[in-house]
CSV table of C-alpha atoms in Angstrom, one decimal:
chain,number,residue,atom,x,y,z
A,1,MET,CA,-12.6,26.8,-3.4
A,2,THR,CA,-11.4,30.1,-2.0
A,3,ALA,CA,-13.0,31.9,1.0
A,4,GLU,CA,-14.1,34.7,-1.4
A,5,ALA,CA,-15.9,32.1,-3.6
A,6,GLU,CA,-17.5,30.6,-0.6
A,7,ARG,CA,-18.8,33.9,0.6
A,8,ALA,CA,-20.2,34.6,-2.9
A,9,ALA,CA,-22.0,31.2,-2.6
A,10,GLY,CA,-23.4,32.2,0.7
A,11,ARG,CA,-21.4,29.7,2.8
A,12,PRO,CA,-20.0,31.0,6.1
A,13,THR,CA,-16.3,31.3,6.6
A,14,GLY,CA,-16.4,31.5,10.3
A,15,PRO,CA,-15.9,34.4,12.8
A,16,GLY,CA,-12.8,36.5,13.3
A,17,ARG,CA,-10.3,37.9,10.9
A,18,PRO,CA,-10.3,36.7,7.3
A,19,PRO,CA,-8.2,33.7,6.4
A,20,GLU,CA,-4.7,34.5,5.4
A,21,PRO,CA,-3.7,34.0,1.7
A,22,GLY,CA,-2.6,30.4,1.0
A,23,HIS,CA,-4.0,28.9,4.2
A,24,ASP,CA,-6.9,27.3,2.4
A,25,GLU,CA,-4.7,25.5,0.0
A,26,LYS,CA,-2.3,24.3,2.7
A,27,ILE,CA,-5.2,22.9,4.7
A,28,ILE,CA,-6.8,21.2,1.7
A,29,GLN,CA,-3.5,19.7,0.6
A,30,ALA,CA,-2.8,18.4,4.1
A,31,THR,CA,-6.3,16.8,4.2
A,32,LEU,CA,-5.8,15.2,0.7
A,33,ARG,CA,-2.4,13.7,1.8
A,34,LEU,CA,-4.1,12.0,4.7
A,35,ILE,CA,-6.9,10.8,2.5
A,36,ASP,CA,-4.6,9.5,-0.2
A,37,GLN,CA,-2.4,7.8,2.3
A,38,ASP,CA,-5.5,6.1,3.9
A,39,LYS,CA,-4.8,7.9,7.2
A,40,PRO,CA,-7.5,9.1,9.6
A,41,VAL,CA,-8.4,12.7,8.9
A,42,THR,CA,-8.4,14.5,12.3
A,43,VAL,CA,-8.1,18.2,13.1
A,44,ASN,CA,-4.8,17.6,14.9
A,45,ALA,CA,-3.4,15.7,11.8
A,46,VAL,CA,-4.5,18.4,9.4
A,47,VAL,CA,-3.1,21.2,11.6
A,48,ALA,CA,0.2,19.3,11.9
A,49,GLY,CA,0.4,18.6,8.2
A,50,SER,CA,-0.6,22.1,7.1
A,51,GLY,CA,1.3,24.2,9.6
A,52,VAL,CA,-1.9,26.2,10.0
A,53,SER,CA,-3.5,26.8,13.4
A,54,ARG,CA,-6.6,25.1,14.6
A,55,ALA,CA,-8.3,28.6,14.8
A,56,ALA,CA,-7.4,29.3,11.2
A,57,LEU,CA,-9.0,26.0,10.1
A,58,TYR,CA,-12.2,26.7,12.0
A,59,ARG,CA,-12.4,30.2,10.6
A,60,ARG,CA,-12.7,28.6,7.2
A,61,TRP,CA,-14.6,25.4,7.8
A,62,ASN,CA,-17.4,24.9,10.3
A,63,SER,CA,-16.6,21.2,10.7
A,64,LEU,CA,-14.1,18.5,9.7
A,65,THR,CA,-16.9,17.0,7.6
A,66,ASP,CA,-17.2,20.2,5.5
A,67,LEU,CA,-13.4,20.3,5.1
A,68,MET,CA,-13.3,16.7,3.9
A,69,ALA,CA,-16.1,17.4,1.4
A,70,ASP,CA,-14.2,20.4,0.0
A,71,ALA,CA,-10.9,18.4,-0.1
A,72,LEU,CA,-12.6,15.5,-2.0
A,73,ASN,CA,-13.9,18.0,-4.5
A,74,HIS,CA,-10.6,19.7,-5.0
A,75,GLY,CA,-9.6,19.9,-8.7
A,76,ARG,CA,-13.0,19.0,-9.9
A,77,ALA,CA,-14.9,21.4,-12.3
A,78,THR,CA,-18.4,22.6,-12.9
A,79,PRO,CA,-18.6,22.7,-16.7
A,80,GLU,CA,-20.9,25.1,-18.4
A,81,VAL,CA,-23.9,23.6,-20.2
A,82,ASP,CA,-25.2,25.2,-23.4
A,83,ILE,CA,-29.0,24.9,-23.2
A,84,THR,CA,-29.5,26.9,-26.5
A,85,ASP,CA,-28.0,24.1,-28.6
A,86,ASP,CA,-29.4,20.7,-29.5
A,87,LEU,CA,-30.2,19.2,-26.0
A,88,LYS,CA,-29.5,15.6,-26.9
A,89,ARG,CA,-26.1,16.4,-28.3
A,90,THR,CA,-25.3,18.7,-25.4
A,91,LEU,CA,-26.1,16.1,-22.8
A,92,LEU,CA,-24.3,13.4,-24.7
A,93,GLU,CA,-21.2,15.6,-24.7
A,94,MET,CA,-21.5,16.2,-21.0
A,95,LEU,CA,-21.9,12.6,-20.1
A,96,PHE,CA,-19.3,11.0,-22.5
A,97,GLU,CA,-17.1,13.5,-24.2
A,98,ARG,CA,-16.6,16.0,-21.4
A,99,LEU,CA,-16.5,13.5,-18.6
A,100,ASP,CA,-12.8,14.2,-17.7
A,101,GLU,CA,-13.6,17.9,-17.6
A,102,ALA,CA,-16.4,17.3,-15.1
A,103,ARG,CA,-14.4,14.8,-13.0
A,104,GLY,CA,-11.4,17.1,-13.1
A,105,MET,CA,-8.3,16.9,-15.2
A,106,GLY,CA,-5.7,15.0,-13.3
A,107,TYR,CA,-8.2,13.9,-10.6
A,108,PRO,CA,-6.8,10.5,-9.5
A,109,GLN,CA,-8.9,7.5,-10.2
A,110,ARG,CA,-7.8,6.2,-6.8
A,111,ARG,CA,-9.2,9.3,-5.1
A,112,PHE,CA,-12.4,8.9,-6.9
A,113,ARG,CA,-12.8,5.4,-5.5
A,114,LYS,CA,-11.7,6.6,-2.1
A,115,ARG,CA,-14.3,9.3,-2.2
A,116,LEU,CA,-17.0,6.7,-2.8
A,117,GLU,CA,-15.6,4.6,0.1
A,118,LEU,CA,-15.6,7.6,2.5
A,119,VAL,CA,-19.0,8.9,1.7
A,120,MET,CA,-20.6,5.5,1.9
A,121,ALA,CA,-19.1,5.0,5.4
A,122,ASP,CA,-20.1,8.4,6.7
A,123,ARG,CA,-23.7,9.7,6.0
A,124,ASP,CA,-22.8,13.2,7.2
A,125,LEU,CA,-20.0,13.4,4.8
A,126,GLN,CA,-22.2,12.1,2.0
A,127,TRP,CA,-24.8,14.8,2.6
A,128,ALA,CA,-22.1,17.5,3.0
A,129,TYR,CA,-20.6,16.5,-0.4
A,130,TRP,CA,-24.0,16.3,-2.0
A,131,ASN,CA,-25.2,19.6,-0.8
A,132,SER,CA,-22.0,21.6,-1.3
A,133,HIS,CA,-20.7,20.1,-4.6
A,134,VAL,CA,-22.8,17.5,-6.4
A,135,THR,CA,-25.9,19.7,-6.6
A,136,ARG,CA,-23.9,22.5,-8.1
A,137,ARG,CA,-22.5,20.3,-10.8
A,138,ARG,CA,-26.0,18.9,-11.6
A,139,HIS,CA,-27.4,22.4,-12.0
A,140,GLY,CA,-26.5,22.9,-15.7
A,141,MET,CA,-27.9,19.5,-16.8
A,142,ILE,CA,-31.1,20.1,-14.8
A,143,GLU,CA,-31.6,23.4,-16.5
A,144,ALA,CA,-31.0,21.7,-19.9
A,145,LEU,CA,-33.8,19.2,-19.1
A,146,ARG,CA,-36.1,22.0,-17.9
A,147,ALA,CA,-35.5,23.8,-21.1
A,148,GLY,CA,-36.5,20.7,-23.0
A,149,VAL,CA,-39.8,20.6,-21.1
A,150,ASP,CA,-40.4,24.3,-21.7
A,151,ARG,CA,-39.8,23.9,-25.5
A,152,GLY,CA,-42.2,20.9,-25.6
A,153,GLU,CA,-39.4,18.5,-26.5
A,154,PHE,CA,-40.1,16.4,-23.3
A,155,ARG,CA,-43.2,15.4,-21.5
A,156,ALA,CA,-44.8,18.2,-19.5
A,157,ASP,CA,-44.9,15.9,-16.4
A,158,LEU,CA,-41.2,15.0,-16.7
A,159,ASP,CA,-39.5,14.8,-13.3
A,160,VAL,CA,-36.1,16.3,-14.4
A,161,GLU,CA,-34.3,15.3,-11.2
A,162,SER,CA,-35.3,11.7,-11.6
A,163,ALA,CA,-34.4,11.7,-15.3
A,164,LEU,CA,-30.9,13.0,-14.6
A,165,ASP,CA,-30.6,10.4,-11.8
A,166,ALA,CA,-31.3,7.7,-14.4
A,167,MET,CA,-28.8,9.0,-16.9
A,168,LEU,CA,-26.0,9.4,-14.3
A,169,GLY,CA,-27.0,6.2,-12.5
A,170,VAL,CA,-26.2,4.1,-15.6
A,171,ILE,CA,-22.7,5.5,-15.6
A,172,TYR,CA,-22.2,5.0,-11.9
A,173,TYR,CA,-23.4,1.4,-12.2
A,174,GLN,CA,-20.7,0.7,-14.8
A,175,LEU,CA,-18.0,2.3,-12.6
A,176,VAL,CA,-19.0,1.1,-9.2
A,177,VAL,CA,-20.9,-2.2,-9.6
A,178,ARG,CA,-19.4,-3.6,-12.8
A,179,GLY,CA,-16.0,-2.1,-12.2
A,180,ALA,CA,-15.9,-1.1,-15.8
A,181,ASP,CA,-13.9,1.7,-17.5
A,182,LEU,CA,-15.8,4.3,-19.5
A,183,ALA,CA,-12.8,4.4,-21.9
A,184,ASP,CA,-13.8,0.8,-22.9
A,185,PRO,CA,-15.9,1.0,-26.1
A,186,GLU,CA,-18.2,-1.7,-25.0
A,187,THR,CA,-18.9,0.1,-21.7
A,188,GLU,CA,-19.6,3.4,-23.4
A,189,GLN,CA,-21.9,1.7,-25.9
A,190,ARG,CA,-23.9,0.2,-23.1
A,191,CYS,CA,-24.2,3.6,-21.5
A,192,ARG,CA,-25.2,5.2,-24.7
A,193,GLN,CA,-27.9,2.6,-25.4
A,194,ALA,CA,-29.3,3.1,-21.9
A,195,PHE,CA,-29.3,6.9,-22.5
A,196,ASP,CA,-31.3,6.4,-25.7
A,197,VAL,CA,-33.9,4.3,-23.8
A,198,ILE,CA,-34.2,7.1,-21.2
A,199,TRP,CA,-34.3,9.8,-23.9
A,200,ARG,CA,-37.2,8.1,-25.6
A,201,GLY,CA,-39.1,7.8,-22.3
A,202,MET,CA,-38.7,11.5,-21.7
A,203,GLY,CA,-40.2,12.4,-25.1
A,204,VAL,CA,-43.6,13.7,-25.9
């Protein structure tokens, strides 16, 4: 994400003169090379790999943790969610048919697993990634569930955050615990059946 986008989102870009064009991408790519090569991500290593000064790095990111969170999210998307259409069809598309779009086209499977490893080993990184990126990607689906409550399609007392956790949790269980592939028809079928159970529980 560019400095301009970060400012629009209300995140600080640090004091001093604005970052020079291209510096963000150089820093992110240097960080990703370290991550993909299983090397420690340090400020010195990022500076050496990017050719950008330490001062320039800190003008853009307040901490190494914030930089790593942004790097791990690089290439991932925040798909738009149509809450005016049939909500069940919309959410099924988001969870199963548009999964590659949300994960990021070309986002390496190895990096996905490395991200899980890194955030589980570092609670600060886990929270930084959650607050800066995951919550933003969840927003559209949360709004879809709230729309369902407002229309009377779901229970008035539905906790939409917990409902989405349940839907996404089924998928992550397949990927992380079972080591399954969502491209496998049996895996997708298990997830869809679980989704139906959750959907019935949300209904009026």
